[in-house]
Every structure is written in structure tokens, then in C-alpha cells.
XYZ file of C-alpha atoms in Angstrom:
656
model
C 0.505 -0.387 0.036
C 1.316 3.435 -0.978
C 2.352 5.151 1.968
C 0.719 8.754 1.200
C -2.739 9.353 2.582
C -4.853 12.416 3.155
C -4.921 13.546 7.102
C -7.859 16.519 7.107
C -6.775 19.013 10.107
C -8.879 19.844 12.804
C -10.140 23.494 11.170
C -10.858 21.389 8.100
C -13.367 18.978 9.979
C -15.045 21.832 11.801
C -15.928 23.497 8.649
C -16.867 21.263 6.535
C -20.485 20.435 5.039
C -21.042 17.169 6.070
C -19.983 17.959 9.720
C -22.293 20.365 9.807
C -24.915 17.549 8.761
C -23.703 15.159 11.039
C -23.533 17.551 13.926
C -27.122 18.697 13.445
C -28.415 15.372 14.037
C -26.463 14.798 17.090
C -23.734 11.983 15.630
C -20.025 12.215 16.400
C -18.728 12.044 12.791
C -18.684 10.803 9.302
C -18.431 6.903 10.478
C -22.070 7.243 12.755
C -23.712 9.151 9.562
C -22.537 6.528 7.285
C -24.247 3.889 9.091
C -27.260 6.120 9.943
C -27.707 6.874 6.389
C -27.822 3.121 5.742
C -29.895 1.780 8.637
C -32.856 4.637 8.193
C -32.421 5.936 4.557
C -36.153 7.894 4.981
C -34.564 9.828 7.880
C -31.095 10.683 5.826
C -33.079 11.813 2.955
C -34.840 13.967 4.735
C -31.937 15.336 6.290
C -30.672 15.986 3.222
C -33.769 18.349 1.772
C -33.939 20.104 5.624
C -29.967 20.979 5.749
C -29.651 21.997 1.898
C -32.808 23.945 1.824
C -34.621 22.096 -0.954
C -38.336 21.885 -0.902
C -41.091 20.943 -3.672
C -43.720 23.284 -4.725
C -46.382 20.236 -3.347
C -44.465 18.283 -0.452
C -43.772 14.474 -0.480
C -46.337 12.100 1.798
C -43.378 9.571 1.947
C -39.975 9.181 1.281
C -40.286 6.552 -0.596
C -42.254 3.375 -2.239
C -41.628 0.437 -2.366
C -45.239 -1.880 -3.182
C -43.805 -1.951 -6.683
C -40.707 -4.319 -5.309
C -36.365 -2.948 -4.361
C -36.644 -2.975 -8.027
C -39.163 0.152 -9.286
C -39.345 2.643 -5.725
C -41.498 6.312 -6.148
C -39.382 8.264 -4.221
C -40.741 11.307 -2.859
C -44.359 10.349 -2.777
C -46.817 12.725 -3.657
C -44.261 15.891 -4.138
C -44.493 18.184 -7.110
C -41.400 20.381 -8.436
C -39.628 21.580 -10.952
C -35.545 21.162 -11.266
C -35.533 24.570 -12.203
C -36.776 26.241 -9.504
C -34.607 24.520 -6.765
C -31.665 25.710 -9.221
C -32.233 28.762 -10.007
C -34.944 30.260 -9.758
C -34.180 30.714 -5.743
C -30.950 32.143 -6.266
C -32.075 34.593 -8.284
C -34.775 35.739 -5.975
C -31.908 36.181 -3.168
C -29.358 37.741 -4.956
C -29.550 38.160 -8.258
C -25.940 39.400 -8.954
C -24.222 36.418 -7.702
C -22.189 34.718 -10.465
C -23.694 31.458 -11.861
C -21.634 30.510 -14.493
C -18.710 31.558 -15.676
C -17.161 29.990 -18.873
C -13.184 30.076 -20.876
C -12.848 28.734 -24.197
C -9.462 27.300 -25.525
C -9.149 30.408 -27.130
C -8.732 32.600 -24.296
C -12.688 34.053 -24.615
C -13.903 34.289 -21.744
C -17.973 34.759 -20.463
C -19.967 35.676 -16.916
C -23.747 34.596 -16.115
C -25.289 35.660 -12.911
C -28.186 34.291 -11.892
C -30.408 36.859 -12.804
C -29.056 36.845 -16.127
C -29.023 33.165 -16.517
C -32.599 33.057 -15.559
C -33.751 35.959 -18.031
C -32.312 33.269 -20.790
C -33.516 30.458 -19.521
C -36.840 31.759 -19.587
C -36.071 33.695 -23.382
C -35.193 29.521 -24.059
C -38.172 28.093 -22.583
C -40.867 30.456 -24.631
C -39.085 30.058 -27.686
C -39.080 26.169 -27.488
C -42.391 26.061 -26.467
C -43.455 27.960 -29.687
C -42.158 25.450 -31.460
C -44.984 23.338 -30.360
C -41.916 21.312 -27.209
C -43.510 20.331 -24.367
C -44.217 18.163 -21.134
C -42.873 14.733 -22.084
C -41.204 15.613 -25.626
C -37.407 14.396 -25.437
C -34.523 16.807 -26.367
C -31.146 16.096 -27.720
C -28.238 18.960 -26.695
C -25.403 18.048 -28.545
C -22.739 20.493 -27.446
C -19.456 21.608 -26.001
C -19.139 23.230 -22.595
C -21.044 26.358 -22.993
C -23.323 28.818 -20.524
C -25.673 27.910 -23.945
C -25.860 24.054 -22.708
C -26.827 25.140 -19.181
C -29.621 27.755 -20.308
C -30.767 24.941 -22.683
C -30.946 21.829 -19.789
C -32.792 24.266 -17.801
C -34.965 25.498 -20.691
C -35.900 21.932 -21.300
C -36.660 21.171 -17.234
C -38.581 23.831 -17.729
C -40.998 22.661 -19.753
C -40.989 19.121 -17.897
C -39.321 17.926 -20.858
C -36.475 15.405 -21.089
C -32.883 16.212 -21.742
C -30.496 13.677 -23.968
C -27.084 15.196 -23.344
C -25.048 13.948 -26.359
C -20.982 13.237 -26.306
C -19.679 16.260 -28.347
C -17.660 14.016 -30.072
C -19.735 11.032 -31.750
C -19.863 10.444 -34.996
C -22.757 10.104 -37.003
C -23.759 6.930 -36.661
C -23.853 6.581 -32.425
C -25.460 10.366 -32.498
C -28.556 8.079 -34.390
C -29.059 5.509 -32.625
C -29.450 7.692 -29.425
C -31.796 9.876 -31.207
C -33.751 7.134 -32.649
C -33.795 5.011 -29.553
C -34.909 8.142 -27.442
C -37.787 9.374 -30.131
C -35.919 12.711 -29.804
C -38.570 15.389 -31.271
C -35.769 18.846 -31.237
C -32.386 18.679 -31.151
C -29.882 22.053 -29.671
C -26.848 22.343 -30.848
C -23.197 24.478 -31.296
C -21.970 24.804 -34.840
C -18.390 23.358 -33.932
C -15.537 24.109 -30.714
C -12.521 24.938 -30.775
C -10.040 22.134 -29.522
C -6.255 21.854 -29.156
C -6.650 24.675 -31.611
C -8.251 24.046 -34.734
C -11.714 24.779 -35.374
C -14.026 21.156 -34.467
C -17.510 21.405 -36.999
C -20.382 19.463 -34.960
C -22.436 20.203 -38.174
C -21.345 17.755 -40.237
C -21.866 14.925 -38.504
C -25.183 15.644 -36.912
C -26.687 16.612 -40.200
C -25.655 12.745 -41.111
C -27.330 11.616 -38.379
C -30.021 13.178 -38.668
C -30.612 11.174 -42.217
C -31.902 8.785 -40.332
C -34.254 10.293 -37.905
C -37.239 11.266 -39.002
C -38.592 11.631 -35.855
C -36.597 14.645 -35.214
C -38.631 18.420 -36.664
C -36.334 21.422 -35.275
C -32.854 21.580 -35.169
C -31.412 24.789 -32.834
C -27.933 25.625 -33.706
C -25.761 28.046 -31.293
C -23.907 30.281 -33.291
C -20.400 28.849 -31.279
C -17.303 29.380 -33.886
C -19.448 31.263 -36.886
C -19.452 27.956 -39.128
C -23.141 26.911 -39.997
C -23.712 27.602 -43.375
C -26.089 26.406 -44.891
C -27.093 23.153 -43.868
C -28.922 19.927 -46.235
C -30.902 18.569 -43.405
C -35.339 17.604 -43.987
C -35.383 19.518 -40.775
C -36.791 22.662 -38.981
C -33.412 24.733 -37.972
C -33.272 28.126 -36.558
C -30.185 29.868 -34.981
C -30.467 29.924 -31.294
C -30.499 33.752 -31.441
C -33.432 33.939 -33.355
C -34.960 31.115 -30.496
C -33.887 33.293 -27.758
C -34.938 36.728 -29.389
C -38.126 37.517 -27.323
C -37.554 38.206 -23.763
C -39.983 36.029 -21.507
C -41.173 35.743 -17.871
C -40.166 32.431 -16.069
C -42.186 30.225 -15.682
C -41.837 26.428 -15.343
C -44.121 23.205 -15.763
C -44.543 21.557 -11.945
C -44.318 17.526 -12.318
C -44.211 15.099 -10.393
C -41.407 13.557 -8.292
C -40.935 10.991 -10.522
C -41.251 12.925 -13.504
C -38.316 11.940 -16.496
C -35.521 15.178 -16.160
C -33.054 13.130 -18.646
C -31.698 10.092 -19.907
C -28.253 8.959 -19.327
C -26.877 7.012 -22.407
C -24.714 4.149 -21.005
C -23.120 0.952 -22.818
C -24.002 -2.217 -22.174
C -21.656 -5.126 -23.468
C -24.087 -6.524 -26.031
C -26.693 -4.452 -28.042
C -27.661 -0.833 -28.048
C -27.105 1.609 -25.526
C -29.074 1.651 -22.852
C -31.202 5.398 -21.815
C -31.036 5.494 -18.448
C -34.041 7.521 -16.805
C -33.406 9.966 -14.154
C -35.975 12.308 -12.945
C -36.724 15.443 -11.043
C -36.249 14.909 -7.566
C -34.172 11.723 -7.282
C -31.460 13.308 -10.182
C -31.617 16.803 -7.524
C -31.568 15.840 -4.269
C -28.613 12.766 -4.981
C -26.206 15.083 -6.786
C -27.116 17.963 -4.145
C -25.672 15.862 -1.532
C -22.552 15.214 -3.798
C -21.511 18.267 -4.177
C -22.360 19.211 -0.644
C -21.398 16.770 1.289
C -18.678 15.080 -1.165
C -16.904 17.567 -2.911
C -17.700 20.337 0.266
C -19.031 23.197 -1.685
C -20.334 26.140 0.005
C -22.152 29.147 -2.235
C -18.981 30.833 -1.926
C -17.415 28.442 -4.133
C -16.698 27.500 -7.860
C -17.179 24.135 -8.744
C -15.275 23.237 -12.138
C -15.256 19.503 -13.735
C -12.905 18.878 -17.607
C -15.841 17.260 -18.640
C -18.643 16.842 -21.560
C -22.136 17.216 -21.850
C -22.552 13.653 -22.917
C -21.428 11.914 -19.835
C -23.562 11.880 -16.722
C -20.646 15.004 -14.878
C -21.687 16.948 -17.001
C -25.529 17.416 -15.766
C -24.506 17.043 -12.342
C -22.296 19.595 -12.482
C -24.773 21.399 -13.302
C -27.486 19.777 -11.143
C -25.187 19.459 -8.640
C -23.422 23.145 -8.080
C -26.824 25.293 -9.037
C -28.283 23.438 -6.094
C -25.799 24.555 -3.522
C -26.160 28.143 -4.950
C -22.796 28.058 -6.181
C -20.758 29.183 -9.427
C -20.333 26.621 -12.229
C -17.020 27.279 -13.924
C -17.134 25.641 -17.945
C -14.007 24.885 -19.674
C -14.250 24.632 -23.237
C -11.219 22.540 -24.872
C -8.352 21.086 -24.425
C -6.818 21.754 -20.752
C -3.494 21.036 -22.320
C -2.986 24.078 -24.714
C -1.004 25.821 -25.216
C 0.863 23.834 -23.386
C 0.835 21.383 -19.962
C -0.066 24.580 -17.650
C -3.184 25.625 -19.291
C -5.030 23.773 -16.174
C -2.978 25.703 -13.584
C -4.216 28.607 -14.697
C -7.444 27.814 -15.320
C -7.516 27.698 -11.820
C -6.069 31.308 -10.635
C -7.870 32.902 -13.384
C -11.289 31.254 -11.876
C -10.692 30.463 -8.680
C -11.812 27.027 -8.625
C -11.901 25.913 -5.386
C -13.507 22.236 -6.649
C -11.694 21.519 -9.475
C -12.583 17.725 -11.433
C -9.822 15.684 -13.023
C -9.745 12.748 -14.702
C -6.595 10.536 -14.263
C -5.729 10.499 -17.790
C -5.742 14.111 -18.025
C -2.732 13.971 -15.127
C -0.882 11.312 -16.410
C -0.541 13.687 -19.074
C 0.683 16.540 -16.796
C 2.662 14.500 -14.759
C 5.828 15.431 -17.074
C 5.252 19.492 -15.975
C 7.739 21.165 -13.810
C 6.548 21.827 -10.150
C 8.398 24.982 -9.574
C 6.440 26.535 -12.835
C 2.960 24.897 -11.316
C 3.305 26.523 -8.218
C 3.685 29.840 -9.637
C 0.774 29.180 -10.172
C -1.686 30.573 -7.200
C -3.424 26.920 -6.741
C -4.823 28.321 -3.066
C -8.440 28.549 -4.436
C -8.929 25.006 -4.055
C -10.211 23.269 -1.378
C -10.974 20.141 -3.042
C -10.101 17.952 -5.835
C -12.835 15.290 -7.589
C -12.351 12.185 -10.090
C -13.936 9.425 -11.190
C -14.607 7.112 -14.126
C -11.494 4.948 -13.905
C -8.924 3.480 -11.413
C -5.904 5.675 -10.209
C -2.340 4.217 -10.230
C -0.279 5.621 -7.255
C 2.304 7.614 -9.029
C -0.123 9.861 -10.198
C -2.737 10.536 -7.678
C -0.068 11.466 -5.108
C 1.680 13.462 -7.972
C -1.102 15.528 -7.545
C -2.052 15.449 -3.869
C 1.603 15.591 -2.841
C 3.144 17.103 -5.071
C 1.045 19.711 -6.497
C -0.939 20.588 -3.786
C 1.780 19.922 -0.829
C -1.093 17.240 0.717
C -3.447 20.035 1.865
C -6.274 19.032 -0.663
C -7.877 16.048 -0.907
C -8.368 13.812 -3.602
C -12.318 12.504 -3.604
C -11.878 9.533 -5.685
C -15.920 8.560 -6.263
C -17.446 5.923 -8.477
C -21.204 5.586 -9.439
C -22.151 5.982 -12.750
C -24.531 6.771 -15.472
C -27.141 4.281 -14.341
C -26.750 5.324 -10.012
C -26.990 9.386 -10.632
C -23.962 9.888 -8.815
C -21.763 7.882 -6.322
C -21.968 4.278 -5.005
C -18.299 5.089 -3.129
C -16.863 7.882 -2.132
C -14.271 8.814 0.401
C -15.202 12.102 2.466
C -12.888 15.458 3.185
C -13.195 14.707 6.962
C -11.647 11.359 6.870
C -8.258 10.241 6.199
C -8.232 8.798 2.703
C -5.562 6.463 1.547
C -3.678 6.457 -1.771
C -6.156 5.497 -4.910
C -9.057 4.893 -1.988
C -12.138 5.315 -2.626
C -13.076 5.412 1.249
C -16.180 3.919 1.666
C -20.116 3.950 0.597
C -21.154 6.904 -0.299
C -23.768 8.416 2.505
C -27.701 6.710 1.845
C -25.855 3.800 -0.315
C -26.351 0.305 0.994
C -22.952 -1.045 -1.337
C -21.484 -4.347 -0.708
C -18.537 -6.098 -1.656
C -20.141 -10.277 -2.645
C -19.536 -13.648 -3.829
C -20.367 -15.358 -6.957
C -23.219 -16.718 -4.088
C -23.648 -13.231 -3.101
C -22.432 -13.522 0.342
C -20.798 -10.706 1.961
C -16.859 -10.454 1.834
C -13.991 -8.712 2.560
C -10.120 -8.787 1.968
C -10.514 -10.493 -1.355
C -12.469 -9.299 -5.368
C -16.334 -9.697 -5.199
C -18.790 -8.346 -7.699
C -20.064 -4.329 -6.059
C -23.897 -4.853 -5.365
C -25.936 -2.500 -3.431
C -28.953 -3.666 -1.044
C -31.357 -0.478 -0.862
C -32.298 1.620 -3.876
C -31.932 5.557 -3.608
C -33.585 8.444 -5.003
C -31.703 8.585 -8.230
C -31.426 5.432 -9.138
C -32.055 5.022 -12.612
C -36.218 4.990 -13.022
C -35.198 2.414 -15.755
C -34.432 1.516 -19.054
C -35.903 3.753 -21.558
C -38.345 1.677 -23.384
C -37.410 -1.358 -22.107
C -38.111 -2.273 -18.682
C -36.654 -5.951 -19.016
C -33.546 -5.082 -20.541
C -33.092 -2.850 -16.959
C -34.328 -5.861 -15.151
C -32.182 -7.997 -16.387
C -28.648 -5.686 -16.513
C -29.013 -4.938 -13.294
C -31.392 -7.767 -10.670
C -30.590 -10.952 -12.931
C -27.288 -11.807 -11.327
C -28.398 -11.994 -7.507
C -32.337 -10.800 -7.484
C -33.129 -8.466 -5.157
C -29.351 -6.903 -4.872
C -28.158 -4.159 -7.337
C -25.700 -5.730 -9.503
C -23.482 -2.796 -10.958
C -20.856 -5.089 -12.778
C -17.646 -4.016 -11.246
C -15.396 -5.895 -9.515
C -14.895 -4.455 -6.092
C -12.504 -4.890 -2.855
C -12.727 -3.200 0.793
C -8.986 -3.989 2.350
C -8.487 -4.814 6.051
C -8.421 -0.913 6.820
C -11.698 -0.590 5.563
C -10.681 1.236 2.485
C -12.850 0.400 -0.556
C -11.600 0.054 -3.951
C -12.407 -0.652 -7.544
C -10.892 -3.097 -9.614
C -12.508 -2.739 -12.894
C -16.160 -4.080 -15.331
C -17.145 -7.724 -14.636
C -17.799 -7.588 -17.693
C -16.447 -6.649 -21.150
C -17.262 -3.012 -21.050
C -14.622 -0.904 -21.982
C -13.268 1.902 -20.431
C -11.902 4.543 -22.256
C -10.380 7.614 -20.884
C -12.841 7.344 -18.068
C -15.335 6.951 -21.049
C -17.701 3.407 -20.713
C -17.716 1.844 -24.688
C -19.345 -1.495 -25.656
C -17.424 -3.789 -27.083
C -20.463 -4.371 -29.630
C -20.368 -0.759 -30.863
C -17.081 -1.471 -32.354
C -17.296 -4.775 -33.758
C -20.522 -3.166 -35.982
C -18.467 -0.675 -36.601
C -15.518 -3.166 -37.665
C -18.167 -5.298 -39.391
C -18.669 -2.455 -42.069
C -15.534 -3.417 -43.927
C -16.354 -5.578 -46.906
C -12.885 -7.427 -45.743
C -14.302 -8.426 -42.450
C -16.127 -11.547 -41.177
C -16.532 -10.821 -37.613
C -14.853 -8.914 -34.863
C -13.686 -8.353 -31.337
C -12.959 -5.205 -29.589
C -11.435 -5.430 -25.932
C -10.091 -2.919 -23.806
C -6.392 -2.747 -22.940
C -4.244 -1.479 -19.745
C -2.366 2.150 -21.446
C -0.564 4.463 -19.427
C -2.450 7.130 -20.666
C -5.809 6.761 -20.859
C -5.720 4.064 -18.401
C -7.252 1.608 -21.034
C -7.415 1.819 -25.466
C -8.926 -0.291 -27.558
C -7.102 -2.979 -29.456
C -9.394 -5.065 -32.239
C -8.885 -8.370 -33.904
C -10.458 -9.924 -37.058
C -11.243 -11.983 -39.134
C -10.909 -11.744 -42.656
C -13.748 -12.973 -45.355
C -12.176 -15.370 -47.706
C -12.111 -13.593 -50.817
C -10.252 -10.903 -49.189
C -6.888 -9.520 -51.369
C -5.838 -6.882 -48.598
C -2.977 -7.124 -47.448
C -3.197 -6.828 -43.561
C -1.772 -3.022 -42.849
C -4.343 -1.801 -45.787
C -7.312 -3.355 -43.727
C -5.669 -2.027 -40.113
C -5.732 1.384 -40.937
C -8.818 1.433 -42.837
C -10.536 -0.179 -40.047
C -9.327 2.790 -37.833
C -10.358 4.729 -39.982
C -13.827 3.537 -39.959
C -14.386 3.185 -36.317
C -13.339 6.524 -35.719
C -15.834 7.831 -38.116
C -18.423 5.633 -37.011
C -18.209 6.125 -33.283
C -15.542 9.429 -32.808
C -12.368 9.474 -32.628
C -11.051 8.601 -29.386
C -12.840 5.587 -29.763
C -11.015 4.710 -32.746
C -8.403 1.101 -32.083
C -5.063 1.565 -31.129
C -4.070 -2.285 -32.453
C -5.531 -4.138 -34.835
C -4.913 -7.676 -35.494
C -6.220 -10.403 -38.456
C -6.479 -13.266 -36.926
C -7.430 -16.855 -38.467
C -10.971 -17.187 -35.582
C -12.144 -16.302 -32.454
C -12.669 -18.281 -29.173
C -16.415 -18.368 -29.203
C -18.419 -20.831 -26.739
C -20.699 -23.125 -28.199
C -23.632 -20.945 -28.450
C -21.203 -19.065 -30.779
C -21.048 -15.979 -27.993
C -17.457 -14.499 -28.466
C -15.241 -15.029 -25.183
C -13.716 -11.478 -24.801
C -11.931 -11.921 -21.834
C -10.070 -14.496 -23.142
C -8.863 -12.941 -26.077
C -8.074 -10.110 -23.253
C -5.957 -12.546 -21.745
C -4.558 -13.985 -24.526
C -3.494 -10.377 -25.700
C -2.220 -9.932 -22.164
C 0.137 -13.316 -21.799
C -2.170 -14.065 -18.905
C -3.718 -17.091 -17.905
C -7.364 -17.382 -19.362
C -9.438 -18.886 -17.035
C -11.752 -21.893 -17.424
C -11.795 -22.259 -20.789
C -14.388 -25.666 -20.895
C -17.184 -23.758 -22.265
C -15.107 -22.977 -25.643
C -15.857 -24.290 -29.165
C -12.388 -23.556 -30.046
C -10.030 -22.617 -27.748
C -7.266 -23.184 -29.616
C -8.460 -19.677 -31.017
C -7.032 -18.069 -27.800
C -3.753 -19.048 -28.291
C -3.610 -18.341 -31.718
C -4.636 -15.058 -31.019
C -1.269 -14.943 -27.783
C 0.926 -16.216 -30.924
C 0.130 -13.754 -33.180
C 0.357 -10.364 -30.579
C 3.909 -12.226 -29.387
C 5.064 -12.958 -32.781
C 4.633 -9.059 -33.446
C 5.440 -7.466 -29.923
C 8.966 -9.863 -30.678
C 8.946 -7.803 -34.697
C 8.929 -4.272 -33.011
C 11.749 -4.847 -30.117
C 13.675 -6.321 -32.843
C 13.350 -3.559 -34.946
C 14.147 -1.066 -32.205
C 17.630 -2.521 -31.562
């Protein structure tokens, strides 16, 4: 175990939000609070509402109703609300001049919105969408970079009781099409493009191709972000953002039941199409507000910045969670290492960020920077560091916590997911935190590690499960309840099975050890093998393909692809490999293009023709593939091992 650990000072503990919550209820500290939050979740979630001042227009009569089973809980029974009232209206009414959003783009452009200005813009956008016929229950997609208009659009959609569908700004056309179609999207709000690594990155061409196969989309609204809109050849009613918002209006909100859908967060599974996790007004609001308040210790004077994208759950979580606490949201648009590796530290100093969320991949990329240059920047505003999406390595974790910040701020390394709507596991800044640790269960989350029989275990690797529901637990998979039940409730009846391997060590510290299914994790972004393989098999030379995630020192994981040739293929392997990389990048986005592509004679499969991806990954790594008794052709595993080993040996010999 690495020697570094965070030890909070008495002053840090005394002034933390989570300490305030514990003391209000006569609890000694985080351990007692954790225990009571799980033993009495009704008490805990009511305590959160009271402590954070979250009120519903119509109060709830019960915190949770499990009459339909643990898989289908109803939270805050009888309540009516709109998330916009809790995140925007109450702060506008109390202090309209307080800063709500600060934006900085890679090219140096900055902008600011107060809560009063944000409310006015949301009011105009809401009225504009309403004029287009958008209303309660309609689905509206956002394909946008991290710009202020994205925040306005989130609240405008929510204010109408419509359902938000955030999309990753790096998605290629086919990935966009799949999600727009599955979600029955009526309108899309997009930007014409963004700036990344000093170049204009158009977004409209990808969207235009996607819309060719989305007949249900009726409206397209375009934000003029880089002045690159031009003429669009799409069979969709199109208008500019400025046209949508050109009429001042009063801020109005549609009151909806607590469990009314707020957003669909799409997450990849091991097979089939991506799953649309349904999050609700009350559930997502209460969970994210508590995360930002207690895990990240944000106050109204704080500035919250997560280096992320609107299409990942951290985008909506940052917006709703920050503004539910009345704090300032800092948006960064672009690459955080341009023009040099000190951009992130300059961003902190300029924007006076108090909570900075990063990925281990980003820190690994910045780790070679000179510490004296970093320390020349004013990083004193930082109070907490956040991290999620992928495991840490001790060198990078310790470099950030100990060397950059001198051990004066904690890293809140939390783990959850799109379908969780927040975290399962998280350390709290008031407790000691070992290097790379996830601390323990998040407040109100009855998580456990179990063996193959569903029995609780410690000191060994097992499946991460949750024994009780929580407010932001996905309401289900959009339009497919059976898929929801199969994905999360079929392994151990009555237990949510998350699909992660985890372990609790002898110190009571929790660690996530990777996916227990085949989902890949590329720089913190989950990617289903089926999505990559579908793109690979478009190529006329490929009869079948498999994709696996392989360890990478920078991204955490990269994609390796294996393909089997059609009998009549006459193209050489290098040509096909180059075309396949381009094909996957075009279909799914460049970040997901395979870093290595191997031609093999056969893929190992079960007798029911299921590809044994874990065995392929083990063969590529040169490790034990485990039990192959169920394999139809186990010799294919050895053949893959030989192909990879021979290629790697050849590379070594050529470098000498």
C-alpha cells in the first residue's frame, strides 16, 4: 500500500458541510453518519432536504414507496416540483447578482452569467421551445460543448417538463443516430462547432449525417459558437439560437411529479444498443445536490469545475449539483493542456476554482510538467479535488495530491455511473484517505462486495452490489423495462449488481478493480465492444471482429481489435488495419478508434457462438485466460497469444 494519505486538519473537519449535517443530528462524525444513513434512509434523505434547503412546491407524503418492489421504487411520494426552481429561481430571487456561470474557452474567450442573467436567458429559451411546440414529456437532445448555452438549454428543457438527452460532443454520426432514434427525440440543440487543440472542430456535419436517419426529429436549433454554421442540407426545421431566444419572457416552470423524467443518460452495455438510463426531477436533484455539498464540500461562495463533457453524466451532475447549492459553475471548453501543460493550473488561478474535477488520464498527461512552474501559479483557491470514471495509479495520484498541492487538499475519488446518477462509493474530506482509495460507501448507499453466491466478503475481490434503492437510481431503461431488470437485477435477486469488481481491504478502504463484464473504459468513457465491432464488420474484408480494452499508461485503457477475414479478401493486413481505424473513428468518434488491430484466423467462442472477449484479452496480455471448458475452439486463444507475441517481438527487434 502506498504511504501517502490525506489527513484533514481539525479546522477542515469543523468547517465541512458534512460535519454540519452530522452535528445537527447529534452524530459524532462521518462513520456514524454513514451507518445511520443506511440504517434509516428515510431519515437521511429527509435530513438532506432540510439541511440543503431543498423544498418541493407540493410536499411529499412519504420518502419512498417500495410497493412495486425494490426494482421500482417511488421516491418523494406526492411531491410536485421543477428542478429549475431549486437550482435557479430561488437564487435569482435571493441574490440575482451572484455569479452562476463562468466560461473560458481554449482560445481565451471568457463570459459570465449572474443568476439573474441566467434566469432571463432560460426564460427566453423556454418560451422559444414552447413556440416550437415542445412540451411536457417531449425529448430534446443536446449535442454541445461546455458553453453557457448548454446550461441554458438544460434548464429550458427541464422548465417545460420535457426530457433532456445529452450527447457526447465527440460522437460520430452513427452513434448520434442510435441515441436520437432510441429516445424518440423531437428537437436537437447543437453548436456549430468548438475549438480544440487550436483548431475549429465542426459539429454540424456529423449531426447532418445523423439526422438523415432520424425522421422523428422536427427541429434543429444551432448556437453560433465558432461562426461556422453555413447552409445545412437537412430535412428538419432549422433556426439559430439567437432566433429562439430573441423574445424576453418571464421565467415559468411546469410542475411535475417527483418521478417525472428529467434526462436520459445513455450508457453502453456489453451487448446491443446503448441503454437510456432514466433520471427524474426529484431523484437527480437530491442526489447530486448531496454529492456536491458533502463529498465536494461546495458552499455558495465556491466555484465548481469538472473537466468533462455534456454527454457524460458529470456534465448534468455538475450543473444541477452546483446550482442546487447556489455555487458558481465554471465551464472549460477545449483541451486542458493547450497551449501548454500549465493551462489547467492557469485556469484555476484565473477562475478561482475551489473544487476541481479531473480524470487520472489527464493527470498522467500533465505529470511531466515542472513543479516549480506549477507552484508559480496561485492554486490557493482549491479546497477539494474530484475524480471519477477510471482507476488511479499511485504515482499520478500522489503527484497530484502530495507534490502539486502539498497534501493540503483531499482527492475525492468517487465511483458510480450514468445509471446511478451519482456515486456508490466516495471518501469524504473529513476522514483519512489512502492513496487511490474510494474511501467507503457514499451516504445513503447500502453497497457491499459479494461472492458468486451473493454473500458479503472482505479482503477479496467480488461483485459490487447495492442492497437498497436510492433516489437517483435509474427509473429504468427507456422503453425497455425487461432490459433494465436483466442488466441490474438478474444476477442476485433483490440486489442491484453494478458490474464492477471491488474489494474492501483490511483498513476498511474500498477499491474498484475494473469491470466484471466486457465494457471498455477509454479515458474514463465507457464503450461497449458491440459498438466497435459493429463498425469493424462494415468493412467488406471483415467477416467478424472482437474488441477488448487493454491497459494504457495514459488513457487507462485503449481499444485493441481482432478481425477475421472473409475468404475472398485480397487486401493486405496493414491496409485493412488503417481502414478499420478510420472506420471506427468515423462511426463512433476518434477517441474510440483502436490503437492496435490484429488479423487472426478465428475468434474463441462458446458453443452458443458468444465471443469470449475476456479470453481474448488474457491472450493479448499473455495471462491465464481462465476456464475454457465452455469454449468451442479453445485453440483460438493460443493462436491469438502467438500472433500478439510475435508482433511485439518483431517491434522490439526492429527498435534495436
